[in-house]
Amino acid sequence: TAEEKELRMRNFLRYDGPLGRFLNSVADMVLLNLLWLLCSLPVVTIGASTVALYTVTLRYPEDDSGLAKLFFLAFRNNWKQGMAAGLIFLAAAAALILDFRIVEGLSDGWQVLKAILWAAVFVCLMVYVYTFPLLARYDQTLGKTLRNALLLGLCNLPATLLVMLLHALPVVAVVLNPEMFVSFALPFLTFLGPSILSFLSAQVMKRVFARYPAGEKG
């Protein structure tokens, strides 16, 4: 009836209704994204900022109170390890890019070397997607975190490939259509990109981490 439809619409539009919850979640992701961008501006702190982002998204939406406070607390508590991890991956990316440029100038007889480089890229990406969530979730040294990232990546390949695909989609989209970067990707990355990516990755990571509760942070 008309009254039932009106009632359903009112419930849908309520603050705690489906639309209200969705809009609140979008607002939370925008806030987290802006915090991540702000704390990543020096570039060298991008690792610590990413750990803080995962600290929040691994607890969200179960804990959606005081997101900014939790973000800055996690940033402060993990800035040394996070910054070190970020610099390690930046250095690895720079080294791989340089290696690929060198290999491009070699003859076709060096295909094996190219294959080895692509394997190195896969391993680095696998370790990368686990390192920052691990730093956010567990209390352990950076060396142990990197080792566990490799082991978890290998032992949970379906989840690993899914998270790697999530990370790769924005890059592939921009490569296939460079104009998209200015018209869509750049605004998306500014307001939602990293936070949404972190949130989606965290949902996958939660299931992986549930099997390894030892050493979790309080």
CSV table of C-alpha atoms in Angstrom, one decimal:
chain,number,residue,atom,x,y,z
A,1,THR,CA,0.0,0.0,0.0
A,2,ALA,CA,0.9,3.7,-0.2
A,3,GLU,CA,1.4,3.9,3.6
A,4,GLU,CA,3.7,0.9,3.6
A,5,LYS,CA,5.8,2.4,0.8
A,6,GLU,CA,6.0,5.7,2.6
A,7,LEU,CA,7.0,4.0,5.8
A,8,ARG,CA,9.7,2.0,4.0
A,9,MET,CA,11.0,5.2,2.4
A,10,ARG,CA,11.1,7.0,5.8
A,11,ASN,CA,13.1,4.1,7.3
A,12,PHE,CA,15.4,4.1,4.3
A,13,LEU,CA,16.1,7.8,4.7
A,14,ARG,CA,16.6,7.7,8.5
A,15,TYR,CA,20.0,8.6,9.9
A,16,ASP,CA,20.5,5.0,11.0
A,17,GLY,CA,18.8,3.6,7.9
A,18,PRO,CA,20.6,2.1,4.9
A,19,LEU,CA,21.2,5.4,3.1
A,20,GLY,CA,22.3,7.1,6.3
A,21,ARG,CA,24.8,4.4,7.1
A,22,PHE,CA,26.1,4.4,3.6
A,23,LEU,CA,26.6,8.2,3.6
A,24,ASN,CA,28.3,8.0,7.0
A,25,SER,CA,30.7,5.4,5.7
A,26,VAL,CA,31.5,7.5,2.7
A,27,ALA,CA,32.2,10.5,5.0
A,28,ASP,CA,34.4,8.3,7.1
A,29,MET,CA,36.4,7.1,4.1
A,30,VAL,CA,36.8,10.7,2.8
A,31,LEU,CA,38.1,11.8,6.3
A,32,LEU,CA,40.5,8.9,6.4
A,33,ASN,CA,41.7,9.6,2.9
A,34,LEU,CA,42.4,13.2,3.7
A,35,LEU,CA,44.3,12.2,6.9
A,36,TRP,CA,46.4,9.7,4.9
A,37,LEU,CA,47.2,12.3,2.3
A,38,LEU,CA,48.1,14.9,4.9
A,39,CYS,CA,50.4,12.6,6.8
A,40,SER,CA,52.0,11.3,3.5
A,41,LEU,CA,53.0,14.7,2.2
A,42,PRO,CA,56.6,14.5,3.2
A,43,VAL,CA,56.7,11.2,1.2
A,44,VAL,CA,59.1,9.6,3.6
A,45,THR,CA,56.2,9.2,6.1
A,46,ILE,CA,53.9,7.5,3.6
A,47,GLY,CA,54.7,4.1,5.2
A,48,ALA,CA,53.7,5.3,8.7
A,49,SER,CA,50.6,6.9,7.3
A,50,THR,CA,49.6,3.7,5.6
A,51,VAL,CA,50.1,1.7,8.8
A,52,ALA,CA,47.8,4.2,10.5
A,53,LEU,CA,45.2,3.9,7.7
A,54,TYR,CA,45.2,0.1,8.1
A,55,THR,CA,44.9,0.3,11.8
A,56,VAL,CA,41.6,2.1,11.4
A,57,THR,CA,40.2,0.1,8.5
A,58,LEU,CA,41.0,-3.2,10.1
A,59,ARG,CA,38.8,-2.2,13.0
A,60,TYR,CA,36.1,-0.6,10.8
A,61,PRO,CA,33.1,-0.7,10.8
A,62,GLU,CA,33.0,-2.6,14.2
A,63,ASP,CA,34.8,0.4,15.7
A,64,ASP,CA,33.9,3.6,13.9
A,65,SER,CA,34.3,6.1,16.8
A,66,GLY,CA,37.1,8.5,17.0
A,67,LEU,CA,38.6,7.7,13.6
A,68,ALA,CA,40.9,10.7,13.5
A,69,LYS,CA,42.1,10.1,17.1
A,70,LEU,CA,42.9,6.4,16.3
A,71,PHE,CA,44.6,7.3,13.1
A,72,PHE,CA,47.0,9.8,14.7
A,73,LEU,CA,47.6,7.5,17.7
A,74,ALA,CA,48.6,4.7,15.3
A,75,PHE,CA,50.7,7.1,13.2
A,76,ARG,CA,52.6,8.1,16.4
A,77,ASN,CA,53.1,4.6,17.7
A,78,ASN,CA,54.2,3.1,14.3
A,79,TRP,CA,56.1,5.9,12.6
A,80,LYS,CA,59.5,4.4,12.9
A,81,GLN,CA,58.6,0.9,11.5
A,82,GLY,CA,56.1,2.4,9.1
A,83,MET,CA,58.6,4.9,7.7
A,84,ALA,CA,61.3,2.3,7.4
A,85,ALA,CA,59.0,-0.1,5.6
A,86,GLY,CA,57.9,2.7,3.2
A,87,LEU,CA,61.5,3.6,2.4
A,88,ILE,CA,62.3,-0.1,1.8
A,89,PHE,CA,59.5,-0.5,-0.8
A,90,LEU,CA,60.3,2.9,-2.4
A,91,ALA,CA,63.9,1.7,-2.8
A,92,ALA,CA,62.8,-1.7,-4.2
A,93,ALA,CA,60.5,0.0,-6.7
A,94,ALA,CA,63.2,2.3,-7.9
A,95,ALA,CA,65.7,-0.6,-8.2
A,96,LEU,CA,63.2,-2.7,-10.2
A,97,ILE,CA,62.3,0.2,-12.5
A,98,LEU,CA,66.0,0.8,-13.2
A,99,ASP,CA,66.6,-3.0,-13.8
A,100,PHE,CA,63.7,-3.1,-16.3
A,101,ARG,CA,65.1,-0.1,-18.2
A,102,ILE,CA,68.5,-1.8,-18.4
A,103,VAL,CA,67.0,-5.1,-19.5
A,104,GLU,CA,64.9,-3.4,-22.2
A,105,GLY,CA,68.1,-2.5,-24.1
A,106,LEU,CA,69.3,-6.1,-24.1
A,107,SER,CA,68.8,-8.6,-26.8
A,108,ASP,CA,66.0,-11.2,-26.8
A,109,GLY,CA,68.5,-13.7,-25.4
A,110,TRP,CA,68.0,-12.2,-22.0
A,111,GLN,CA,64.3,-13.3,-21.7
A,112,VAL,CA,65.2,-15.4,-18.7
A,113,LEU,CA,66.4,-12.3,-16.9
A,114,LYS,CA,63.2,-10.5,-17.7
A,115,ALA,CA,61.2,-13.4,-16.3
A,116,ILE,CA,63.3,-13.2,-13.1
A,117,LEU,CA,62.5,-9.5,-12.8
A,118,TRP,CA,58.8,-10.1,-13.2
A,119,ALA,CA,59.0,-12.8,-10.6
A,120,ALA,CA,60.7,-10.3,-8.3
A,121,VAL,CA,58.0,-7.8,-9.0
A,122,PHE,CA,55.4,-10.4,-8.0
A,123,VAL,CA,57.2,-11.2,-4.7
A,124,CYS,CA,57.7,-7.5,-3.8
A,125,LEU,CA,54.0,-6.8,-4.4
A,126,MET,CA,53.0,-9.8,-2.4
A,127,VAL,CA,55.2,-8.7,0.6
A,128,TYR,CA,54.0,-5.1,0.1
A,129,VAL,CA,50.3,-5.8,0.4
A,130,TYR,CA,50.8,-7.7,3.7
A,131,THR,CA,53.5,-5.6,5.4
A,132,PHE,CA,51.4,-2.6,6.4
A,133,PRO,CA,48.4,-4.5,7.6
A,134,LEU,CA,50.7,-6.8,9.6
A,135,LEU,CA,52.4,-3.7,11.2
A,136,ALA,CA,49.0,-2.4,12.0
A,137,ARG,CA,47.7,-5.7,13.5
A,138,TYR,CA,50.7,-7.3,15.2
A,139,ASP,CA,53.4,-6.2,17.6
A,140,GLN,CA,56.6,-7.5,16.0
A,141,THR,CA,59.9,-6.3,14.5
A,142,LEU,CA,60.1,-5.1,10.9
A,143,GLY,CA,62.3,-8.0,9.9
A,144,LYS,CA,59.8,-10.5,11.2
A,145,THR,CA,57.0,-8.6,9.6
A,146,LEU,CA,58.6,-8.8,6.2
A,147,ARG,CA,59.2,-12.5,6.6
A,148,ASN,CA,55.7,-13.2,7.8
A,149,ALA,CA,54.3,-11.1,4.9
A,150,LEU,CA,56.1,-13.4,2.5
A,151,LEU,CA,54.9,-16.6,4.3
A,152,LEU,CA,51.3,-15.3,4.5
A,153,GLY,CA,51.3,-14.3,0.9
A,154,LEU,CA,52.5,-17.8,-0.2
A,155,CYS,CA,50.2,-19.7,2.2
A,156,ASN,CA,47.1,-17.7,1.3
A,157,LEU,CA,47.4,-17.3,-2.5
A,158,PRO,CA,43.7,-16.7,-3.3
A,159,ALA,CA,43.5,-13.9,-0.8
A,160,THR,CA,46.9,-12.6,-1.9
A,161,LEU,CA,45.9,-12.5,-5.5
A,162,LEU,CA,42.6,-10.8,-4.7
A,163,VAL,CA,44.3,-8.0,-2.7
A,164,MET,CA,47.0,-7.6,-5.4
A,165,LEU,CA,44.3,-7.3,-8.0
A,166,LEU,CA,42.6,-4.6,-5.9
A,167,HIS,CA,45.9,-2.6,-5.8
A,168,ALA,CA,46.5,-3.2,-9.5
A,169,LEU,CA,43.1,-2.1,-10.9
A,170,PRO,CA,43.6,1.7,-10.5
A,171,VAL,CA,47.1,1.5,-12.1
A,172,VAL,CA,45.9,-0.6,-15.0
A,173,ALA,CA,42.9,1.7,-15.6
A,174,VAL,CA,45.2,4.7,-15.8
A,175,VAL,CA,47.7,3.0,-18.1
A,176,LEU,CA,44.9,1.9,-20.4
A,177,ASN,CA,43.4,5.3,-20.5
A,178,PRO,CA,45.8,8.1,-19.3
A,179,GLU,CA,43.0,10.7,-19.7
A,180,MET,CA,41.1,9.0,-17.0
A,181,PHE,CA,43.8,10.0,-14.5
A,182,VAL,CA,42.9,13.7,-14.8
A,183,SER,CA,39.2,13.3,-15.2
A,184,PHE,CA,38.4,10.5,-12.8
A,185,ALA,CA,41.4,8.8,-11.1
A,186,LEU,CA,43.0,12.0,-9.6
A,187,PRO,CA,39.8,13.2,-7.9
A,188,PHE,CA,39.0,9.6,-6.8
A,189,LEU,CA,42.5,9.2,-5.3
A,190,THR,CA,42.2,12.6,-3.6
A,191,PHE,CA,39.0,11.9,-1.8
A,192,LEU,CA,38.5,8.1,-1.6
A,193,GLY,CA,41.2,6.1,-3.4
A,194,PRO,CA,43.6,4.9,-0.7
A,195,SER,CA,41.0,4.7,2.1
A,196,ILE,CA,38.6,2.6,0.0
A,197,LEU,CA,41.5,0.4,-1.2
A,198,SER,CA,42.7,-0.1,2.4
A,199,PHE,CA,39.1,-0.9,3.6
A,200,LEU,CA,38.5,-3.5,0.9
A,201,SER,CA,42.0,-5.1,1.5
A,202,ALA,CA,41.4,-5.1,5.2
A,203,GLN,CA,38.2,-7.1,4.8
A,204,VAL,CA,40.2,-9.8,3.1
A,205,MET,CA,43.1,-9.5,5.6
A,206,LYS,CA,40.7,-9.9,8.5
A,207,ARG,CA,39.9,-13.5,7.4
A,208,VAL,CA,43.6,-14.3,7.0
A,209,PHE,CA,44.6,-12.8,10.3
A,210,ALA,CA,41.8,-14.6,12.1
A,211,ARG,CA,43.8,-17.8,11.8
A,212,TYR,CA,46.8,-16.2,13.6
A,213,PRO,CA,45.6,-14.4,16.7
A,214,ALA,CA,48.9,-14.7,18.6
A,215,GLY,CA,50.8,-11.4,18.9
A,216,GLU,CA,47.9,-9.1,18.0
A,217,LYS,CA,48.0,-5.6,19.3
A,218,GLY,CA,45.4,-4.6,21.9
